[in-house]
């Protein structure tokens, strides 16, 4: 990983909530039915209110990648994570859906590390072989 990469680390529900609070996109119409059922009877009743996920284009303006730690996954999987500030009257939730433990999603292109290496194919009677150009 490039040393200058800006990686947002999700180590628990609070980190995911902060990301959703800072860069929300509402997905209630498309996700409520599934996420209500997915969060029912796990640690709390299903949530029938407003749902958001991070706006990845907005997140990419601040971070190169988002990393979900194993601890973040284990403490958050299946939860209807409260997103709003506790002092807020609004009540919005989110789910970490479609992520694997330890996953990193890159939102921007990485700057190459090191020089480019050119390869060429050496034709041989038995089979072709790839070699680094010198």
CSV table of N, CA and C in Angstrom, one decimal:
chain,number,residue,atom,x,y,z
A,1,UNK,N,0.8,-1.2,0.0
A,1,UNK,CA,0.0,0.0,0.0
A,1,UNK,C,0.9,1.2,0.0
A,2,UNK,N,0.6,2.2,-0.8
A,2,UNK,CA,1.4,3.4,-0.9
A,2,UNK,C,1.3,4.1,0.5
A,3,UNK,N,2.5,4.6,1.0
A,3,UNK,CA,2.5,5.2,2.3
A,3,UNK,C,1.6,6.5,2.4
A,4,UNK,N,1.4,7.1,1.3
A,4,UNK,CA,0.5,8.3,1.4
A,4,UNK,C,-1.0,8.1,1.2
A,5,UNK,N,-1.4,6.8,1.1
A,5,UNK,CA,-2.8,6.4,0.9
A,5,UNK,C,-3.6,6.9,2.1
A,6,UNK,N,-4.7,7.5,1.9
A,6,UNK,CA,-5.6,7.9,2.9
A,6,UNK,C,-6.7,6.8,3.1
A,7,UNK,N,-6.6,6.1,4.1
A,7,UNK,CA,-7.5,4.9,4.3
A,7,UNK,C,-8.4,5.2,5.6
A,8,UNK,N,-9.7,5.1,5.4
A,8,UNK,CA,-10.6,5.2,6.5
A,8,UNK,C,-10.8,3.8,7.0
A,9,UNK,N,-10.6,3.7,8.3
A,9,UNK,CA,-10.8,2.4,8.9
A,9,UNK,C,-12.1,2.2,9.7
A,10,UNK,N,-12.8,1.2,9.4
A,10,UNK,CA,-14.1,0.9,10.1
A,10,UNK,C,-13.8,-0.2,11.1
A,11,UNK,N,-13.7,0.2,12.4
A,11,UNK,CA,-13.3,-0.7,13.4
A,11,UNK,C,-14.5,-1.0,14.4
A,12,UNK,N,-15.7,-0.5,14.0
A,12,UNK,CA,-16.9,-0.8,14.8
A,12,UNK,C,-18.0,0.0,14.2
A,13,UNK,N,-19.2,-0.2,14.8
A,13,UNK,CA,-20.4,0.5,14.3
A,13,UNK,C,-20.3,2.1,14.3
A,14,UNK,N,-19.6,2.6,15.3
A,14,UNK,CA,-19.4,4.1,15.4
A,14,UNK,C,-18.6,4.6,14.2
A,15,UNK,N,-17.6,3.9,13.7
A,15,UNK,CA,-16.9,4.4,12.6
A,15,UNK,C,-17.8,4.4,11.3
A,16,UNK,N,-18.6,3.3,11.2
A,16,UNK,CA,-19.5,3.3,10.0
A,16,UNK,C,-20.5,4.4,10.1
A,17,UNK,N,-21.1,4.6,11.3
A,17,UNK,CA,-22.1,5.6,11.5
A,17,UNK,C,-21.5,7.0,11.2
A,18,UNK,N,-20.2,7.3,11.6
A,18,UNK,CA,-19.6,8.6,11.3
A,18,UNK,C,-19.4,8.8,9.8
A,19,UNK,N,-19.0,7.7,9.1
A,19,UNK,CA,-18.9,7.8,7.6
A,19,UNK,C,-20.2,8.1,7.0
A,20,UNK,N,-21.3,7.4,7.4
A,20,UNK,CA,-22.6,7.6,6.8
A,20,UNK,C,-23.1,9.0,7.2
A,21,UNK,N,-22.8,9.5,8.4
A,21,UNK,CA,-23.3,10.8,8.8
A,21,UNK,C,-22.6,11.9,8.0
A,22,UNK,N,-21.3,11.7,7.7
A,22,UNK,CA,-20.5,12.7,7.0
A,22,UNK,C,-20.9,12.7,5.5
A,23,UNK,N,-21.2,11.6,4.9
A,23,UNK,CA,-21.4,11.5,3.5
A,23,UNK,C,-22.6,10.6,3.2
A,24,UNK,N,-23.9,11.0,3.6
A,24,UNK,CA,-25.0,10.1,3.4
A,24,UNK,C,-25.6,10.1,2.0
A,25,UNK,N,-26.1,9.0,1.6
A,25,UNK,CA,-27.0,8.9,0.5
A,25,UNK,C,-28.2,8.0,0.9
A,26,UNK,N,-29.4,8.5,0.8
A,26,UNK,CA,-30.6,7.7,1.2
A,26,UNK,C,-30.9,6.6,0.3
A,27,UNK,N,-31.2,5.4,0.9
A,27,UNK,CA,-31.5,4.2,0.1
A,27,UNK,C,-32.7,3.5,0.6
A,28,UNK,N,-33.6,4.3,1.4
A,28,UNK,CA,-34.7,3.7,2.0
A,28,UNK,C,-35.6,3.0,1.0
A,29,UNK,N,-36.0,3.6,-0.1
A,29,UNK,CA,-36.9,3.0,-1.0
A,29,UNK,C,-36.4,1.7,-1.6
A,30,UNK,N,-35.1,1.5,-1.8
A,30,UNK,CA,-34.6,0.3,-2.4
A,30,UNK,C,-34.1,-0.7,-1.4
A,31,UNK,N,-33.9,-0.4,-0.1
A,31,UNK,CA,-33.3,-1.3,0.8
A,31,UNK,C,-34.2,-1.6,2.0
A,32,UNK,N,-35.2,-0.8,2.4
A,32,UNK,CA,-35.9,-1.0,3.6
A,32,UNK,C,-36.5,-2.4,3.8
A,33,UNK,N,-37.1,-3.0,2.8
A,33,UNK,CA,-37.7,-4.3,2.9
A,33,UNK,C,-36.6,-5.3,3.3
A,34,UNK,N,-35.5,-5.4,2.5
A,34,UNK,CA,-34.5,-6.4,2.8
A,34,UNK,C,-33.8,-6.1,4.1
A,35,UNK,N,-33.4,-4.9,4.4
A,35,UNK,CA,-32.7,-4.6,5.6
A,35,UNK,C,-33.6,-4.7,6.9
A,36,UNK,N,-34.9,-4.4,6.7
A,36,UNK,CA,-35.8,-4.7,7.9
A,36,UNK,C,-35.7,-6.2,8.3
A,37,UNK,N,-35.8,-7.0,7.3
A,37,UNK,CA,-35.8,-8.5,7.5
A,37,UNK,C,-34.4,-8.9,8.0
A,38,UNK,N,-33.4,-8.4,7.4
A,38,UNK,CA,-32.0,-8.8,7.8
A,38,UNK,C,-31.7,-8.4,9.2
A,39,UNK,N,-32.3,-7.3,9.7
A,39,UNK,CA,-31.9,-6.9,11.1
A,39,UNK,C,-33.0,-7.3,12.1
A,40,UNK,N,-34.0,-8.0,11.7
A,40,UNK,CA,-35.1,-8.5,12.6
A,40,UNK,C,-34.6,-9.6,13.5
A,41,UNK,N,-34.8,-9.5,14.8
A,41,UNK,CA,-34.6,-10.6,15.7
A,41,UNK,C,-33.1,-11.0,15.9
A,42,UNK,N,-32.2,-10.2,15.4
A,42,UNK,CA,-30.8,-10.5,15.7
A,42,UNK,C,-30.4,-9.9,17.0
A,43,UNK,N,-30.1,-8.6,17.1
A,43,UNK,CA,-29.8,-8.0,18.4
A,43,UNK,C,-30.9,-7.0,18.8
A,44,UNK,N,-31.7,-6.7,17.8
A,44,UNK,CA,-32.8,-5.7,18.0
A,44,UNK,C,-33.9,-6.0,17.0
A,45,UNK,N,-35.1,-5.4,17.2
A,45,UNK,CA,-36.1,-5.6,16.1
A,45,UNK,C,-35.7,-5.0,14.8
A,46,UNK,N,-36.3,-5.4,13.7
A,46,UNK,CA,-36.0,-4.8,12.4
A,46,UNK,C,-36.4,-3.3,12.4
A,47,UNK,N,-35.6,-2.6,11.6
A,47,UNK,CA,-35.8,-1.1,11.5
A,47,UNK,C,-36.6,-0.8,10.3
A,48,UNK,N,-37.8,-0.1,10.5
A,48,UNK,CA,-38.7,0.3,9.4
A,48,UNK,C,-38.5,1.8,9.0
A,49,UNK,N,-37.5,2.5,9.5
A,49,UNK,CA,-37.4,3.9,9.3
A,49,UNK,C,-36.4,4.2,8.1
A,50,UNK,N,-35.8,5.3,8.2
A,50,UNK,CA,-34.9,5.8,7.1
A,50,UNK,C,-33.6,5.0,7.1
A,51,UNK,N,-33.1,4.7,5.9
A,51,UNK,CA,-31.8,4.0,5.7
A,51,UNK,C,-30.9,4.8,4.8
A,52,UNK,N,-29.6,4.8,5.2
A,52,UNK,CA,-28.5,5.5,4.3
A,52,UNK,C,-27.3,4.6,4.2
A,53,UNK,N,-26.5,4.9,3.2
A,53,UNK,CA,-25.2,4.3,3.1
A,53,UNK,C,-24.2,5.4,2.7
A,54,UNK,N,-22.9,5.2,2.8
A,54,UNK,CA,-22.0,6.2,2.4
A,54,UNK,C,-22.2,6.6,0.9
A,55,UNK,N,-22.0,7.8,0.6
A,55,UNK,CA,-22.0,8.3,-0.8
A,55,UNK,C,-20.5,8.1,-1.2
A,56,UNK,N,-20.2,7.1,-1.9
A,56,UNK,CA,-18.8,6.7,-2.2
A,56,UNK,C,-18.1,7.8,-3.0
A,57,UNK,N,-18.8,8.5,-3.9
A,57,UNK,CA,-18.1,9.6,-4.6
A,57,UNK,C,-17.7,10.7,-3.7
A,58,UNK,N,-18.5,11.0,-2.7
A,58,UNK,CA,-18.1,12.0,-1.7
A,58,UNK,C,-17.0,11.5,-0.8
A,59,UNK,N,-17.1,10.3,-0.4
A,59,UNK,CA,-16.0,9.7,0.4
A,59,UNK,C,-14.7,9.7,-0.3
A,60,UNK,N,-14.7,9.4,-1.6
A,60,UNK,CA,-13.5,9.4,-2.4
A,60,UNK,C,-12.8,10.8,-2.5
A,61,UNK,N,-13.5,11.8,-2.2
A,61,UNK,CA,-12.9,13.2,-2.2
A,61,UNK,C,-12.0,13.3,-1.0
A,62,UNK,N,-12.2,12.5,0.0
A,62,UNK,CA,-11.4,12.6,1.3
A,62,UNK,C,-10.5,11.4,1.6
A,63,UNK,N,-10.9,10.2,1.0
A,63,UNK,CA,-10.1,9.0,1.3
A,63,UNK,C,-9.9,8.2,0.0
A,64,UNK,N,-8.8,7.5,0.0
A,64,UNK,CA,-8.5,6.6,-1.2
A,64,UNK,C,-9.1,5.3,-1.0
A,65,UNK,N,-9.3,4.8,0.2
A,65,UNK,CA,-9.9,3.5,0.4
A,65,UNK,C,-10.6,3.5,1.8
A,66,UNK,N,-11.5,2.5,1.9
A,66,UNK,CA,-12.2,2.2,3.2
A,66,UNK,C,-11.9,0.8,3.5
A,67,UNK,N,-11.4,0.5,4.7
A,67,UNK,CA,-11.0,-0.8,5.2
A,67,UNK,C,-11.9,-1.2,6.4
A,68,UNK,N,-12.5,-2.4,6.3
A,68,UNK,CA,-13.4,-2.9,7.4
A,68,UNK,C,-12.5,-4.0,8.1
A,69,UNK,N,-12.2,-3.7,9.3
A,69,UNK,CA,-11.3,-4.6,10.1
A,69,UNK,C,-12.2,-5.8,10.5
A,70,UNK,N,-11.5,-6.9,11.0
A,70,UNK,CA,-12.2,-8.0,11.4
A,70,UNK,C,-13.1,-7.7,12.7
A,71,UNK,N,-12.5,-6.9,13.6
A,71,UNK,CA,-13.3,-6.4,14.7
A,71,UNK,C,-14.5,-5.6,14.3
A,72,UNK,N,-14.3,-4.7,13.3
A,72,UNK,CA,-15.4,-3.9,12.8
A,72,UNK,C,-16.5,-4.8,12.2
A,73,UNK,N,-16.1,-5.8,11.5
A,73,UNK,CA,-17.1,-6.7,10.9
A,73,UNK,C,-17.9,-7.5,12.0
A,74,UNK,N,-17.1,-8.1,12.9
A,74,UNK,CA,-17.7,-8.9,14.0
A,74,UNK,C,-18.6,-8.1,14.9
A,75,UNK,N,-18.3,-6.8,15.1
A,75,UNK,CA,-19.1,-6.0,16.0
A,75,UNK,C,-20.3,-5.3,15.3
A,76,UNK,N,-20.3,-5.4,14.0
A,76,UNK,CA,-21.3,-4.6,13.2
A,76,UNK,C,-22.2,-5.5,12.4
A,77,UNK,N,-21.8,-6.6,12.0
A,77,UNK,CA,-22.6,-7.5,11.0
A,77,UNK,C,-24.0,-7.7,11.5
A,78,UNK,N,-24.9,-7.4,10.7
A,78,UNK,CA,-26.3,-7.7,11.0
A,78,UNK,C,-27.0,-6.6,11.8
A,79,UNK,N,-26.3,-5.6,12.2
A,79,UNK,CA,-26.9,-4.5,13.0
A,79,UNK,C,-27.5,-3.4,12.1
A,80,UNK,N,-28.6,-2.9,12.7
A,80,UNK,CA,-29.2,-1.6,12.1
A,80,UNK,C,-28.5,-0.5,12.9
A,81,UNK,N,-27.4,0.0,12.3
A,81,UNK,CA,-26.5,0.9,13.0
A,81,UNK,C,-27.1,2.3,13.0
A,82,UNK,N,-27.3,2.8,14.2
A,82,UNK,CA,-27.8,4.2,14.3
A,82,UNK,C,-26.8,5.2,13.8
A,83,UNK,N,-27.3,6.0,12.9
A,83,UNK,CA,-26.3,7.0,12.2
A,83,UNK,C,-26.4,8.4,12.8
A,84,UNK,N,-27.5,8.8,13.2
A,84,UNK,CA,-27.7,10.2,13.7
A,84,UNK,C,-27.0,10.5,15.0
A,85,UNK,N,-26.6,11.7,15.1
A,85,UNK,CA,-26.1,12.2,16.4
A,85,UNK,C,-27.2,11.9,17.4
A,86,UNK,N,-26.8,11.4,18.6
A,86,UNK,CA,-27.8,11.1,19.7
A,86,UNK,C,-28.6,12.3,20.0
A,87,UNK,N,-28.2,13.5,19.8
A,87,UNK,CA,-28.9,14.7,20.2
A,87,UNK,C,-30.0,15.0,19.1
A,88,UNK,N,-29.9,14.4,18.0
A,88,UNK,CA,-30.8,14.7,16.8
A,88,UNK,C,-32.1,14.0,17.0
A,89,UNK,N,-33.2,14.7,16.4
A,89,UNK,CA,-34.5,14.1,16.5
A,89,UNK,C,-34.7,13.1,15.3
A,90,UNK,N,-33.9,13.2,14.3
A,90,UNK,CA,-34.0,12.3,13.2
A,90,UNK,C,-33.6,10.9,13.6
A,91,UNK,N,-34.0,9.9,13.0
A,91,UNK,CA,-33.6,8.6,13.3
A,91,UNK,C,-33.3,7.8,12.1
A,92,UNK,N,-32.1,7.6,11.8
A,92,UNK,CA,-31.6,7.0,10.5
A,92,UNK,C,-30.7,5.9,10.9
A,93,UNK,N,-30.7,4.8,10.1
A,93,UNK,CA,-29.9,3.6,10.3
A,93,UNK,C,-29.1,3.3,9.0
A,94,UNK,N,-28.1,2.4,9.2
A,94,UNK,CA,-27.4,1.9,8.1
A,94,UNK,C,-27.0,0.4,8.4
A,95,UNK,N,-26.7,-0.3,7.4
A,95,UNK,CA,-26.2,-1.7,7.5
A,95,UNK,C,-24.9,-1.8,6.7
A,96,UNK,N,-23.9,-2.5,7.3
A,96,UNK,CA,-22.7,-2.8,6.5
A,96,UNK,C,-23.0,-4.1,5.7
A,97,UNK,N,-23.4,-3.9,4.4
A,97,UNK,CA,-23.9,-5.0,3.6
A,97,UNK,C,-22.9,-5.2,2.4
A,98,UNK,N,-22.7,-6.5,2.1
A,98,UNK,CA,-21.8,-6.8,1.0
A,98,UNK,C,-20.3,-6.7,1.2
A,99,UNK,N,-19.9,-6.6,2.5
A,99,UNK,CA,-18.5,-6.5,2.8
A,99,UNK,C,-18.1,-7.9,3.5
A,100,UNK,N,-16.8,-8.2,3.3
A,100,UNK,CA,-16.2,-9.3,4.0
A,100,UNK,C,-15.3,-8.8,5.1
A,101,UNK,N,-15.1,-9.6,6.1
A,101,UNK,CA,-14.1,-9.2,7.1
A,101,UNK,C,-12.8,-8.9,6.6
A,102,UNK,N,-12.2,-7.8,6.9
A,102,UNK,CA,-10.8,-7.5,6.5
A,102,UNK,C,-10.8,-6.9,5.1
A,103,UNK,N,-11.9,-6.6,4.5
A,103,UNK,CA,-12.0,-6.1,3.1
A,103,UNK,C,-11.6,-4.6,3.0
A,104,UNK,N,-10.9,-4.3,1.9
A,104,UNK,CA,-10.6,-2.9,1.6
A,104,UNK,C,-11.1,-2.6,0.3
A,105,UNK,N,-11.9,-1.5,0.2
A,105,UNK,CA,-12.4,-1.1,-1.1
A,105,UNK,C,-11.7,0.2,-1.5
A,106,UNK,N,-11.0,0.1,-2.7
A,106,UNK,CA,-10.3,1.3,-3.2
A,106,UNK,C,-11.2,2.2,-4.0
A,107,UNK,N,-11.2,3.5,-3.6
A,107,UNK,CA,-12.1,4.4,-4.3
A,107,UNK,C,-11.5,5.3,-5.3
A,108,UNK,N,-10.1,5.3,-5.3
A,108,UNK,CA,-9.4,6.1,-6.2
A,108,UNK,C,-8.3,5.2,-6.8
A,109,UNK,N,-7.8,5.7,-7.9
A,109,UNK,CA,-6.6,4.9,-8.6
A,109,UNK,C,-5.4,5.1,-7.7
A,110,UNK,N,-4.6,4.1,-7.6
A,110,UNK,CA,-3.4,4.2,-6.8
A,110,UNK,C,-2.3,4.7,-7.7
A,111,UNK,N,-1.4,5.5,-7.2
A,111,UNK,CA,-0.2,5.9,-7.9
A,111,UNK,C,0.7,4.8,-7.9
A,112,UNK,N,1.3,4.4,-9.1
A,112,UNK,CA,2.2,3.3,-9.2
A,112,UNK,C,3.4,3.5,-8.2
A,113,UNK,N,3.8,2.4,-7.6
A,113,UNK,CA,4.9,2.4,-6.8
A,113,UNK,C,6.1,1.7,-7.6
A,114,UNK,N,7.1,2.5,-7.8
A,114,UNK,CA,8.2,2.0,-8.6
A,114,UNK,C,8.1,2.2,-10.1
A,115,UNK,N,9.1,1.8,-10.8
A,115,UNK,CA,9.1,1.9,-12.3
A,115,UNK,C,8.2,0.9,-13.0
A,116,UNK,N,7.7,1.2,-14.1
A,116,UNK,CA,6.9,0.2,-14.9
A,116,UNK,C,7.9,-0.8,-15.5
A,117,UNK,N,7.4,-2.0,-15.6
A,117,UNK,CA,8.2,-3.1,-16.1
A,117,UNK,C,7.6,-3.6,-17.4
A,118,UNK,N,8.4,-3.6,-18.5
A,118,UNK,CA,7.9,-4.1,-19.8
A,118,UNK,C,8.2,-5.5,-20.0
A,119,UNK,N,7.3,-6.3,-20.5
A,119,UNK,CA,7.4,-7.7,-20.7
A,119,UNK,C,7.3,-7.9,-22.2
A,120,UNK,N,7.9,-9.0,-22.7
A,120,UNK,CA,7.7,-9.4,-24.1
A,120,UNK,C,7.7,-10.9,-24.2
A,121,UNK,N,7.0,-11.4,-25.2
A,121,UNK,CA,6.8,-12.9,-25.4
A,121,UNK,C,7.9,-13.4,-26.2
A,122,UNK,N,8.6,-14.5,-25.8
A,122,UNK,CA,9.6,-15.1,-26.5
A,122,UNK,C,9.0,-16.4,-27.1
A,123,UNK,N,8.9,-16.4,-28.4
A,123,UNK,CA,8.3,-17.6,-29.1
A,123,UNK,C,9.3,-18.7,-29.1
A,124,UNK,N,8.9,-19.9,-28.7
A,124,UNK,CA,9.7,-21.1,-28.6
A,124,UNK,C,8.9,-22.2,-29.3
A,125,UNK,N,9.6,-23.2,-29.7
A,125,UNK,CA,9.0,-24.4,-30.4
A,125,UNK,C,8.0,-25.1,-29.4
A,126,UNK,N,8.4,-25.3,-28.2
A,126,UNK,CA,7.6,-26.0,-27.3
A,126,UNK,C,6.4,-25.2,-26.7
A,127,UNK,N,6.7,-24.0,-26.3
A,127,UNK,CA,5.6,-23.0,-25.8
A,127,UNK,C,6.2,-21.6,-25.6
A,128,UNK,N,5.4,-20.6,-25.8
A,128,UNK,CA,5.9,-19.3,-25.6
A,128,UNK,C,6.2,-19.0,-24.1
A,129,UNK,N,7.1,-18.0,-23.9
A,129,UNK,CA,7.5,-17.7,-22.5
A,129,UNK,C,7.6,-16.2,-22.5
A,130,UNK,N,7.1,-15.6,-21.3
A,130,UNK,CA,7.2,-14.2,-21.1
A,130,UNK,C,8.5,-13.8,-20.3
A,131,UNK,N,9.2,-12.8,-20.8
A,131,UNK,CA,10.4,-12.3,-20.1
A,131,UNK,C,10.4,-10.8,-20.0
A,132,UNK,N,11.1,-10.4,-19.0
A,132,UNK,CA,11.2,-8.9,-18.8
A,132,UNK,C,12.2,-8.4,-19.8
A,133,UNK,N,11.8,-7.3,-20.5
A,133,UNK,CA,12.6,-6.6,-21.4
A,133,UNK,C,13.8,-6.0,-20.7
A,134,UNK,N,15.0,-6.1,-21.4
A,134,UNK,CA,16.2,-5.5,-20.8
A,134,UNK,C,16.7,-4.4,-21.7
